[in-house]
């Protein structure tokens, strides 16, 4: 009687390994297919605006004679000599850019700029708003509001301005426009935001621009206190500029929207995340590769980053409010002090 040949152990191991590799490969391809829905930009190929075409936003045309100006551009000096760029392998800085672009328009100014920092030393996510009216030097152009840098030269120029003016190295960028913001929030669902009375009244009576964008802005009946805001209401809330302390409070509102959305999604299961990705990813534009995105996701998940801190630049006591260029109202910062504040917010008090 012939003995049955035993299948060698190494053969079984090879089969098991092959099955595992096929499974991992299938998952990898599936994840890649999802990430490929994100729009990509090659920052080295972004079109630069001709410096001869640079523009300056003026709020009040009645001041066009320059009578209200408090300072002249040539009288502003920049204290950047002591600014050293902070670059820590345990901290990743992703710039979130919200541009004020409507359908049919090209690249516009960055209405919102938030540095999202993932700090593996503290296991915290730090959101640092950069106020759009901060007046800064822009390489290759005249000094201008920092939000002009994105319109003039895209992500790369804006990153350069933040690095040279605030000493913060930007590792990656994610951009969303007006329509994409609403679409993304629609996927997340309504978010819980506490409104004060002035905010609720303003939203109820100043939402005609939402209707112009094709959304139903009628019948808003928001109240002081906690509200469940629809995506359109959340966008309107994030854009409020004429209630409270102008753009100072607006940047606070923008960070509150992000934190509220994060609360909505952080407990989702795998299947829910996949569905969410299908809806959100097509609304985003980034300069990151798929592997970079997965790396940042891995950092957040494995380090259990659920605590968020938020800050704003320029920091209190480090700037003056000025009018220049015939009615252009800006914040002229002490860049050295703001670079020090940014490093403390993002890297900790022991940053050097």
mmCIF file of C-alpha atoms in Angstrom:
data_model
loop_
_atom_site.group_PDB
_atom_site.id
_atom_site.type_symbol
_atom_site.label_atom_id
_atom_site.label_comp_id
_atom_site.label_asym_id
_atom_site.label_seq_id
_atom_site.Cartn_x
_atom_site.Cartn_y
_atom_site.Cartn_z
ATOM 1 C CA UNK A 1 0.000 0.000 0.000
ATOM 2 C CA UNK A 2 1.363 3.380 -1.019
ATOM 3 C CA UNK A 3 1.791 5.971 1.697
ATOM 4 C CA UNK A 4 0.003 9.239 1.127
ATOM 5 C CA UNK A 5 2.440 12.055 0.654
ATOM 6 C CA UNK A 6 2.183 14.685 3.346
ATOM 7 C CA UNK A 7 1.820 18.212 2.094
ATOM 8 C CA UNK A 8 4.902 19.997 3.383
ATOM 9 C CA UNK A 9 4.435 22.619 6.084
ATOM 10 C CA UNK A 10 6.230 25.212 3.989
ATOM 11 C CA UNK A 11 3.646 24.614 1.236
ATOM 12 C CA UNK A 12 0.784 25.350 3.617
ATOM 13 C CA UNK A 13 2.555 28.482 4.763
ATOM 14 C CA UNK A 14 3.011 29.613 1.180
ATOM 15 C CA UNK A 15 -0.704 29.143 0.464
ATOM 16 C CA UNK A 16 -1.670 31.058 3.619
ATOM 17 C CA UNK A 17 0.790 33.817 2.720
ATOM 18 C CA UNK A 18 -0.574 34.006 -0.818
ATOM 19 C CA UNK A 19 -4.142 34.327 0.489
ATOM 20 C CA UNK A 20 -3.080 37.068 2.902
ATOM 21 C CA UNK A 21 -1.206 38.954 0.188
ATOM 22 C CA UNK A 22 -4.158 38.714 -2.170
ATOM 23 C CA UNK A 23 -6.461 40.009 0.547
ATOM 24 C CA UNK A 24 -4.135 42.853 1.467
ATOM 25 C CA UNK A 25 -3.666 43.637 -2.211
ATOM 26 C CA UNK A 26 -7.412 43.806 -2.767
ATOM 27 C CA UNK A 27 -7.850 46.088 0.231
ATOM 28 C CA UNK A 28 -4.964 48.260 -0.958
ATOM 29 C CA UNK A 29 -6.477 48.620 -4.415
ATOM 30 C CA UNK A 30 -9.884 49.399 -2.914
ATOM 31 C CA UNK A 31 -8.453 52.109 -0.663
ATOM 32 C CA UNK A 32 -6.463 53.536 -3.561
ATOM 33 C CA UNK A 33 -9.617 53.726 -5.688
ATOM 34 C CA UNK A 34 -11.296 55.791 -2.970
ATOM 35 C CA UNK A 35 -8.343 58.151 -2.507
ATOM 36 C CA UNK A 36 -8.085 58.639 -6.263
ATOM 37 C CA UNK A 37 -11.389 60.512 -6.094
ATOM 38 C CA UNK A 38 -9.558 63.448 -4.506
ATOM 39 C CA UNK A 39 -8.496 66.154 -6.949
ATOM 40 C CA UNK A 40 -4.722 66.589 -7.208
ATOM 41 C CA UNK A 41 -2.563 69.599 -7.930
ATOM 42 C CA UNK A 42 1.123 69.726 -8.780
ATOM 43 C CA UNK A 43 2.275 72.798 -6.855
ATOM 44 C CA UNK A 44 5.355 73.143 -9.045
ATOM 45 C CA UNK A 45 3.057 73.638 -12.047
ATOM 46 C CA UNK A 46 0.634 76.126 -10.497
ATOM 47 C CA UNK A 47 0.216 79.268 -12.564
ATOM 48 C CA UNK A 48 1.651 82.454 -11.057
ATOM 49 C CA UNK A 49 -0.150 85.749 -11.460
ATOM 50 C CA UNK A 50 1.798 88.394 -13.344
ATOM 51 C CA UNK A 51 3.004 90.838 -10.633
ATOM 52 C CA UNK A 52 1.766 93.672 -12.833
ATOM 53 C CA UNK A 53 -1.773 92.340 -12.276
ATOM 54 C CA UNK A 54 -1.688 92.120 -8.467
ATOM 55 C CA UNK A 55 -4.691 93.692 -6.729
ATOM 56 C CA UNK A 56 -5.478 95.155 -3.313
ATOM 57 C CA UNK A 57 -8.869 94.778 -1.636
ATOM 58 C CA UNK A 58 -10.339 98.062 -0.418
ATOM 59 C CA UNK A 59 -13.376 97.905 1.887
ATOM 60 C CA UNK A 60 -14.597 101.496 1.677
ATOM 61 C CA UNK A 61 -14.400 103.270 -1.668
ATOM 62 C CA UNK A 62 -15.248 106.554 0.077
ATOM 63 C CA UNK A 63 -11.729 106.448 1.545
ATOM 64 C CA UNK A 64 -10.124 106.201 -1.893
ATOM 65 C CA UNK A 65 -8.584 109.645 -1.504
ATOM 66 C CA UNK A 66 -6.291 108.242 1.177
ATOM 67 C CA UNK A 67 -7.547 110.642 3.871
ATOM 68 C CA UNK A 68 -8.307 107.751 6.228
ATOM 69 C CA UNK A 69 -4.921 106.051 5.828
ATOM 70 C CA UNK A 70 -3.020 105.672 9.079
ATOM 71 C CA UNK A 71 0.240 104.418 7.591
ATOM 72 C CA UNK A 72 2.050 104.190 4.266
ATOM 73 C CA UNK A 73 3.299 100.827 2.895
ATOM 74 C CA UNK A 74 6.885 102.072 2.711
ATOM 75 C CA UNK A 75 6.811 102.911 6.427
ATOM 76 C CA UNK A 76 6.245 99.286 7.431
ATOM 77 C CA UNK A 77 9.360 97.296 8.275
ATOM 78 C CA UNK A 78 9.480 93.568 8.884
ATOM 79 C CA UNK A 79 11.267 91.939 11.818
ATOM 80 C CA UNK A 80 11.979 88.554 10.237
ATOM 81 C CA UNK A 81 15.716 88.250 10.922
ATOM 82 C CA UNK A 82 15.203 86.131 14.075
ATOM 83 C CA UNK A 83 12.545 83.829 12.581
ATOM 84 C CA UNK A 84 13.786 80.250 12.236
ATOM 85 C CA UNK A 85 11.655 77.673 10.495
ATOM 86 C CA UNK A 86 10.487 74.969 12.896
ATOM 87 C CA UNK A 87 10.591 71.476 11.407
ATOM 88 C CA UNK A 88 9.941 68.568 13.775
ATOM 89 C CA UNK A 89 9.563 64.969 12.561
ATOM 90 C CA UNK A 90 6.959 64.379 15.277
ATOM 91 C CA UNK A 91 4.717 67.200 14.056
ATOM 92 C CA UNK A 92 2.968 67.394 10.676
ATOM 93 C CA UNK A 93 1.362 70.653 9.530
ATOM 94 C CA UNK A 94 -1.451 70.419 6.987
ATOM 95 C CA UNK A 95 -2.808 73.721 5.710
ATOM 96 C CA UNK A 96 -6.592 73.740 5.239
ATOM 97 C CA UNK A 97 -7.556 76.329 2.625
ATOM 98 C CA UNK A 98 -11.071 77.594 2.020
ATOM 99 C CA UNK A 99 -11.149 79.754 -1.080
ATOM 100 C CA UNK A 100 -13.944 82.146 -1.922
ATOM 101 C CA UNK A 101 -14.567 80.739 -5.392
ATOM 102 C CA UNK A 102 -17.955 80.387 -7.026
ATOM 103 C CA UNK A 103 -18.915 78.348 -10.067
ATOM 104 C CA UNK A 104 -17.067 79.437 -13.212
ATOM 105 C CA UNK A 105 -14.382 81.378 -11.367
ATOM 106 C CA UNK A 106 -10.656 80.694 -11.348
ATOM 107 C CA UNK A 107 -8.419 80.604 -8.279
ATOM 108 C CA UNK A 108 -9.536 83.178 -5.713
ATOM 109 C CA UNK A 109 -8.217 84.508 -2.412
ATOM 110 C CA UNK A 110 -8.139 82.149 0.543
ATOM 111 C CA UNK A 111 -11.127 83.071 2.686
ATOM 112 C CA UNK A 112 -10.022 80.673 5.428
ATOM 113 C CA UNK A 113 -6.565 79.371 6.339
ATOM 114 C CA UNK A 114 -6.223 76.895 9.194
ATOM 115 C CA UNK A 115 -3.008 75.068 10.022
ATOM 116 C CA UNK A 116 -4.014 71.580 11.194
ATOM 117 C CA UNK A 117 -1.084 70.199 13.183
ATOM 118 C CA UNK A 118 -0.744 66.542 14.199
ATOM 119 C CA UNK A 119 1.557 66.428 17.215
ATOM 120 C CA UNK A 120 2.699 62.878 18.058
ATOM 121 C CA UNK A 121 4.450 64.064 21.222
ATOM 122 C CA UNK A 122 1.253 65.367 22.806
ATOM 123 C CA UNK A 123 -1.178 63.236 20.744
ATOM 124 C CA UNK A 124 -3.181 66.387 20.046
ATOM 125 C CA UNK A 125 -4.603 68.004 16.937
ATOM 126 C CA UNK A 126 -3.955 71.758 16.941
ATOM 127 C CA UNK A 127 -6.006 74.077 14.737
ATOM 128 C CA UNK A 128 -4.383 77.486 14.215
ATOM 129 C CA UNK A 129 -6.331 80.035 12.172
ATOM 130 C CA UNK A 130 -4.375 82.582 10.161
ATOM 131 C CA UNK A 131 -6.468 85.714 9.807
ATOM 132 C CA UNK A 132 -7.067 86.726 6.208
ATOM 133 C CA UNK A 133 -6.391 90.441 6.875
ATOM 134 C CA UNK A 134 -2.883 89.914 8.237
ATOM 135 C CA UNK A 135 -0.533 92.125 6.206
ATOM 136 C CA UNK A 136 2.649 90.313 5.192
ATOM 137 C CA UNK A 137 5.486 90.392 2.667
ATOM 138 C CA UNK A 138 4.687 88.222 -0.378
ATOM 139 C CA UNK A 139 7.769 87.130 -2.371
ATOM 140 C CA UNK A 140 7.681 88.489 -5.915
ATOM 141 C CA UNK A 141 4.790 90.859 -5.140
ATOM 142 C CA UNK A 142 3.998 93.921 -3.044
ATOM 143 C CA UNK A 143 3.175 93.510 0.629
ATOM 144 C CA UNK A 144 -0.475 92.520 0.871
ATOM 145 C CA UNK A 145 -3.035 90.630 2.914
ATOM 146 C CA UNK A 146 -1.953 87.036 3.390
ATOM 147 C CA UNK A 147 -5.107 85.771 1.652
ATOM 148 C CA UNK A 148 -3.848 87.300 -1.620
ATOM 149 C CA UNK A 149 -0.884 84.885 -1.702
ATOM 150 C CA UNK A 150 -3.127 81.958 -2.655
ATOM 151 C CA UNK A 151 -4.735 83.831 -5.541
ATOM 152 C CA UNK A 152 -1.360 85.051 -6.796
ATOM 153 C CA UNK A 153 0.576 81.783 -6.587
ATOM 154 C CA UNK A 154 -1.510 78.953 -5.194
ATOM 155 C CA UNK A 155 -0.507 76.557 -2.436
ATOM 156 C CA UNK A 156 3.231 76.859 -2.929
ATOM 157 C CA UNK A 157 3.332 80.650 -2.567
ATOM 158 C CA UNK A 158 0.978 80.625 0.419
ATOM 159 C CA UNK A 159 3.110 77.939 2.098
ATOM 160 C CA UNK A 160 6.223 80.028 1.452
ATOM 161 C CA UNK A 161 4.634 83.120 3.008
ATOM 162 C CA UNK A 162 3.615 81.186 6.144
ATOM 163 C CA UNK A 163 7.081 79.671 6.442
ATOM 164 C CA UNK A 164 8.958 82.957 5.993
ATOM 165 C CA UNK A 165 6.571 85.109 8.044
ATOM 166 C CA UNK A 166 5.638 82.687 10.857
ATOM 167 C CA UNK A 167 8.433 80.112 10.876
ATOM 168 C CA UNK A 168 6.033 77.189 10.342
ATOM 169 C CA UNK A 169 6.852 74.599 7.702
ATOM 170 C CA UNK A 170 3.751 73.371 5.854
ATOM 171 C CA UNK A 171 3.949 69.679 4.937
ATOM 172 C CA UNK A 172 0.781 69.399 2.865
ATOM 173 C CA UNK A 173 -2.292 71.289 1.698
ATOM 174 C CA UNK A 174 -6.014 70.553 1.359
ATOM 175 C CA UNK A 175 -8.299 73.035 -0.416
ATOM 176 C CA UNK A 176 -12.070 73.249 -0.659
ATOM 177 C CA UNK A 177 -14.214 75.931 -2.276
ATOM 178 C CA UNK A 178 -17.679 77.321 -1.546
ATOM 179 C CA UNK A 179 -19.649 74.505 -3.199
ATOM 180 C CA UNK A 180 -17.331 71.766 -1.971
ATOM 181 C CA UNK A 181 -17.697 72.927 1.631
ATOM 182 C CA UNK A 182 -21.476 72.579 1.519
ATOM 183 C CA UNK A 183 -21.300 69.219 -0.257
ATOM 184 C CA UNK A 184 -18.797 67.855 2.266
ATOM 185 C CA UNK A 185 -20.829 68.960 5.259
ATOM 186 C CA UNK A 186 -23.945 67.436 3.698
ATOM 187 C CA UNK A 187 -22.154 64.086 3.950
ATOM 188 C CA UNK A 188 -21.273 64.650 7.596
ATOM 189 C CA UNK A 189 -24.820 65.697 8.485
ATOM 190 C CA UNK A 190 -26.122 68.534 10.624
ATOM 191 C CA UNK A 191 -23.686 69.793 13.221
ATOM 192 C CA UNK A 192 -24.387 71.086 16.727
ATOM 193 C CA UNK A 193 -23.299 74.701 17.194
ATOM 194 C CA UNK A 194 -24.173 77.079 20.021
ATOM 195 C CA UNK A 195 -25.263 80.486 18.710
ATOM 196 C CA UNK A 196 -25.527 83.741 20.586
ATOM 197 C CA UNK A 197 -28.537 85.970 19.955
ATOM 198 C CA UNK A 198 -26.726 88.293 17.538
ATOM 199 C CA UNK A 199 -25.484 85.349 15.445
ATOM 200 C CA UNK A 200 -28.933 83.743 15.285
ATOM 201 C CA UNK A 201 -30.587 87.009 14.255
ATOM 202 C CA UNK A 202 -27.958 87.700 11.605
ATOM 203 C CA UNK A 203 -28.297 84.235 10.071
ATOM 204 C CA UNK A 204 -32.091 84.447 10.015
ATOM 205 C CA UNK A 205 -32.042 87.789 8.213
ATOM 206 C CA UNK A 206 -28.929 87.723 6.020
ATOM 207 C CA UNK A 207 -28.946 84.472 4.072
ATOM 208 C CA UNK A 208 -29.924 85.665 0.583
ATOM 209 C CA UNK A 209 -26.496 84.722 -0.802
ATOM 210 C CA UNK A 210 -27.282 81.068 -0.016
ATOM 211 C CA UNK A 211 -30.386 81.253 -2.204
ATOM 212 C CA UNK A 212 -28.278 82.721 -4.989
ATOM 213 C CA UNK A 213 -26.061 79.635 -4.763
ATOM 214 C CA UNK A 214 -29.044 77.408 -5.480
ATOM 215 C CA UNK A 215 -29.885 76.351 -1.919
ATOM 216 C CA UNK A 216 -33.061 76.910 0.064
ATOM 217 C CA UNK A 217 -32.342 79.726 2.486
ATOM 218 C CA UNK A 218 -35.945 80.468 3.414
ATOM 219 C CA UNK A 219 -37.574 79.652 6.703
ATOM 220 C CA UNK A 220 -34.502 79.739 8.915
ATOM 221 C CA UNK A 221 -35.652 80.041 12.512
ATOM 222 C CA UNK A 222 -32.431 79.743 14.464
ATOM 223 C CA UNK A 223 -32.427 80.619 18.160
ATOM 224 C CA UNK A 224 -29.856 81.634 20.731
ATOM 225 C CA UNK A 225 -28.447 78.461 22.290
ATOM 226 C CA UNK A 226 -27.598 75.082 20.792
ATOM 227 C CA UNK A 227 -28.757 74.573 17.192
ATOM 228 C CA UNK A 228 -28.492 71.690 14.732
ATOM 229 C CA UNK A 229 -27.149 73.538 11.683
ATOM 230 C CA UNK A 230 -27.682 72.289 8.133
ATOM 231 C CA UNK A 231 -24.662 72.457 5.777
ATOM 232 C CA UNK A 232 -25.878 75.771 4.302
ATOM 233 C CA UNK A 233 -26.419 77.219 7.765
ATOM 234 C CA UNK A 234 -23.003 75.991 8.919
ATOM 235 C CA UNK A 235 -21.333 77.685 5.941
ATOM 236 C CA UNK A 236 -23.239 80.914 6.575
ATOM 237 C CA UNK A 237 -22.190 80.733 10.242
ATOM 238 C CA UNK A 238 -18.532 80.171 9.301
ATOM 239 C CA UNK A 239 -18.617 83.219 7.021
ATOM 240 C CA UNK A 240 -20.194 85.714 9.465
ATOM 241 C CA UNK A 241 -17.975 88.768 9.605
ATOM 242 C CA UNK A 242 -20.190 91.607 10.787
ATOM 243 C CA UNK A 243 -21.323 90.246 14.133
ATOM 244 C CA UNK A 244 -19.135 90.534 17.207
ATOM 245 C CA UNK A 245 -15.436 91.162 16.764
ATOM 246 C CA UNK A 246 -15.263 90.949 12.952
ATOM 247 C CA UNK A 247 -12.754 88.455 11.533
ATOM 248 C CA UNK A 248 -11.433 87.572 14.995
ATOM 249 C CA UNK A 249 -14.686 85.836 15.845
ATOM 250 C CA UNK A 250 -15.128 84.508 12.318
ATOM 251 C CA UNK A 251 -11.941 82.445 12.596
ATOM 252 C CA UNK A 252 -13.255 81.105 15.918
ATOM 253 C CA UNK A 253 -16.468 80.076 14.166
ATOM 254 C CA UNK A 254 -14.574 78.316 11.390
ATOM 255 C CA UNK A 255 -12.669 76.207 13.926
ATOM 256 C CA UNK A 256 -15.894 75.416 15.806
ATOM 257 C CA UNK A 257 -17.434 74.079 12.592
ATOM 258 C CA UNK A 258 -14.421 71.804 11.999
ATOM 259 C CA UNK A 259 -14.475 70.542 15.598
ATOM 260 C CA UNK A 260 -18.245 69.911 15.483
ATOM 261 C CA UNK A 261 -17.891 67.981 12.214
ATOM 262 C CA UNK A 262 -15.046 65.962 13.771
ATOM 263 C CA UNK A 263 -17.336 65.050 16.691
ATOM 264 C CA UNK A 264 -19.876 63.745 14.178
ATOM 265 C CA UNK A 265 -17.484 61.418 12.371
ATOM 266 C CA UNK A 266 -14.895 60.236 14.894
ATOM 267 C CA UNK A 267 -17.064 57.342 16.093
ATOM 268 C CA UNK A 268 -18.059 56.033 12.661
ATOM 269 C CA UNK A 269 -17.503 52.413 11.627
ATOM 270 C CA UNK A 270 -15.484 51.292 8.606
ATOM 271 C CA UNK A 271 -18.510 51.035 6.320
ATOM 272 C CA UNK A 272 -19.680 54.517 7.277
ATOM 273 C CA UNK A 273 -16.206 55.947 6.658
ATOM 274 C CA UNK A 274 -16.196 54.399 3.175
ATOM 275 C CA UNK A 275 -19.550 55.994 2.344
ATOM 276 C CA UNK A 276 -18.370 59.310 3.736
ATOM 277 C CA UNK A 277 -15.205 59.176 1.643
ATOM 278 C CA UNK A 278 -17.245 58.652 -1.534
ATOM 279 C CA UNK A 279 -19.128 61.878 -0.860
ATOM 280 C CA UNK A 280 -16.357 64.103 0.520
ATOM 281 C CA UNK A 281 -13.249 63.223 -1.496
ATOM 282 C CA UNK A 282 -14.430 64.622 -4.872
ATOM 283 C CA UNK A 283 -14.860 68.038 -3.183
ATOM 284 C CA UNK A 284 -11.229 68.240 -2.054
ATOM 285 C CA UNK A 285 -8.035 69.277 -3.813
ATOM 286 C CA UNK A 286 -4.631 68.369 -2.398
ATOM 287 C CA UNK A 287 -0.936 68.159 -3.197
ATOM 288 C CA UNK A 288 -0.598 64.925 -1.168
ATOM 289 C CA UNK A 289 -0.032 61.459 -2.579
ATOM 290 C CA UNK A 290 -2.230 58.571 -1.471
ATOM 291 C CA UNK A 291 0.570 57.177 0.675
ATOM 292 C CA UNK A 292 0.985 60.518 2.438
ATOM 293 C CA UNK A 293 -2.735 60.696 3.187
ATOM 294 C CA UNK A 294 -2.726 57.154 4.572
ATOM 295 C CA UNK A 295 0.313 58.022 6.658
ATOM 296 C CA UNK A 296 -1.473 60.953 8.307
ATOM 297 C CA UNK A 297 -4.617 58.866 8.884
ATOM 298 C CA UNK A 298 -2.446 56.174 10.469
ATOM 299 C CA UNK A 299 -0.862 58.794 12.746
ATOM 300 C CA UNK A 300 -4.246 60.040 13.963
ATOM 301 C CA UNK A 301 -5.685 56.552 14.520
ATOM 302 C CA UNK A 302 -2.702 54.830 16.124
ATOM 303 C CA UNK A 303 -1.985 57.777 18.428
ATOM 304 C CA UNK A 304 -5.623 58.126 19.449
ATOM 305 C CA UNK A 305 -5.751 61.800 18.527
ATOM 306 C CA UNK A 306 -9.222 62.889 19.634
ATOM 307 C CA UNK A 307 -8.299 66.029 21.598
ATOM 308 C CA UNK A 308 -8.334 69.296 19.649
ATOM 309 C CA UNK A 309 -6.899 72.668 20.666
ATOM 310 C CA UNK A 310 -7.503 75.863 18.695
ATOM 311 C CA UNK A 311 -5.669 79.178 18.364
ATOM 312 C CA UNK A 312 -5.537 82.262 16.151
ATOM 313 C CA UNK A 313 -2.808 84.337 14.519
ATOM 314 C CA UNK A 314 -1.903 87.129 14.851
ATOM 315 C CA UNK A 315 -1.884 86.637 18.608
ATOM 316 C CA UNK A 316 -3.333 89.249 20.944
ATOM 317 C CA UNK A 317 -1.010 92.190 21.572
ATOM 318 C CA UNK A 318 1.213 91.414 18.578
ATOM 319 C CA UNK A 319 -0.340 93.605 15.871
ATOM 320 C CA UNK A 320 -1.847 96.980 15.096
ATOM 321 C CA UNK A 321 -4.964 97.772 13.046
ATOM 322 C CA UNK A 322 -4.050 100.077 10.181
ATOM 323 C CA UNK A 323 -5.545 101.602 7.038
ATOM 324 C CA UNK A 324 -3.330 101.972 3.977
ATOM 325 C CA UNK A 325 -3.402 101.900 0.178
ATOM 326 C CA UNK A 326 -6.354 104.317 0.158
ATOM 327 C CA UNK A 327 -8.804 102.477 2.355
ATOM 328 C CA UNK A 328 -7.386 98.971 2.782
ATOM 329 C CA UNK A 329 -7.895 97.878 6.404
ATOM 330 C CA UNK A 330 -5.291 95.395 7.606
ATOM 331 C CA UNK A 331 -3.612 93.883 10.645
ATOM 332 C CA UNK A 332 0.082 94.745 10.696
ATOM 333 C CA UNK A 333 1.748 92.057 12.843
ATOM 334 C CA UNK A 334 4.992 91.832 14.719
ATOM 335 C CA UNK A 335 6.115 88.756 12.784
ATOM 336 C CA UNK A 336 8.819 87.750 15.246
ATOM 337 C CA UNK A 337 6.337 87.640 18.156
ATOM 338 C CA UNK A 338 3.772 85.773 16.070
ATOM 339 C CA UNK A 339 6.331 83.206 14.958
ATOM 340 C CA UNK A 340 7.145 82.591 18.629
ATOM 341 C CA UNK A 341 3.430 82.249 19.449
ATOM 342 C CA UNK A 342 2.846 79.855 16.539
ATOM 343 C CA UNK A 343 5.701 77.619 17.638
ATOM 344 C CA UNK A 344 4.375 77.483 21.185
ATOM 345 C CA UNK A 345 0.847 76.628 19.998
ATOM 346 C CA UNK A 346 1.974 73.905 17.607
ATOM 347 C CA UNK A 347 5.160 72.478 19.086
ATOM 348 C CA UNK A 348 4.810 73.286 22.785
ATOM 349 C CA UNK A 349 6.454 75.701 25.189
ATOM 350 C CA UNK A 350 9.803 73.889 24.874
ATOM 351 C CA UNK A 351 10.003 74.495 21.111
ATOM 352 C CA UNK A 352 13.323 75.878 20.001
#
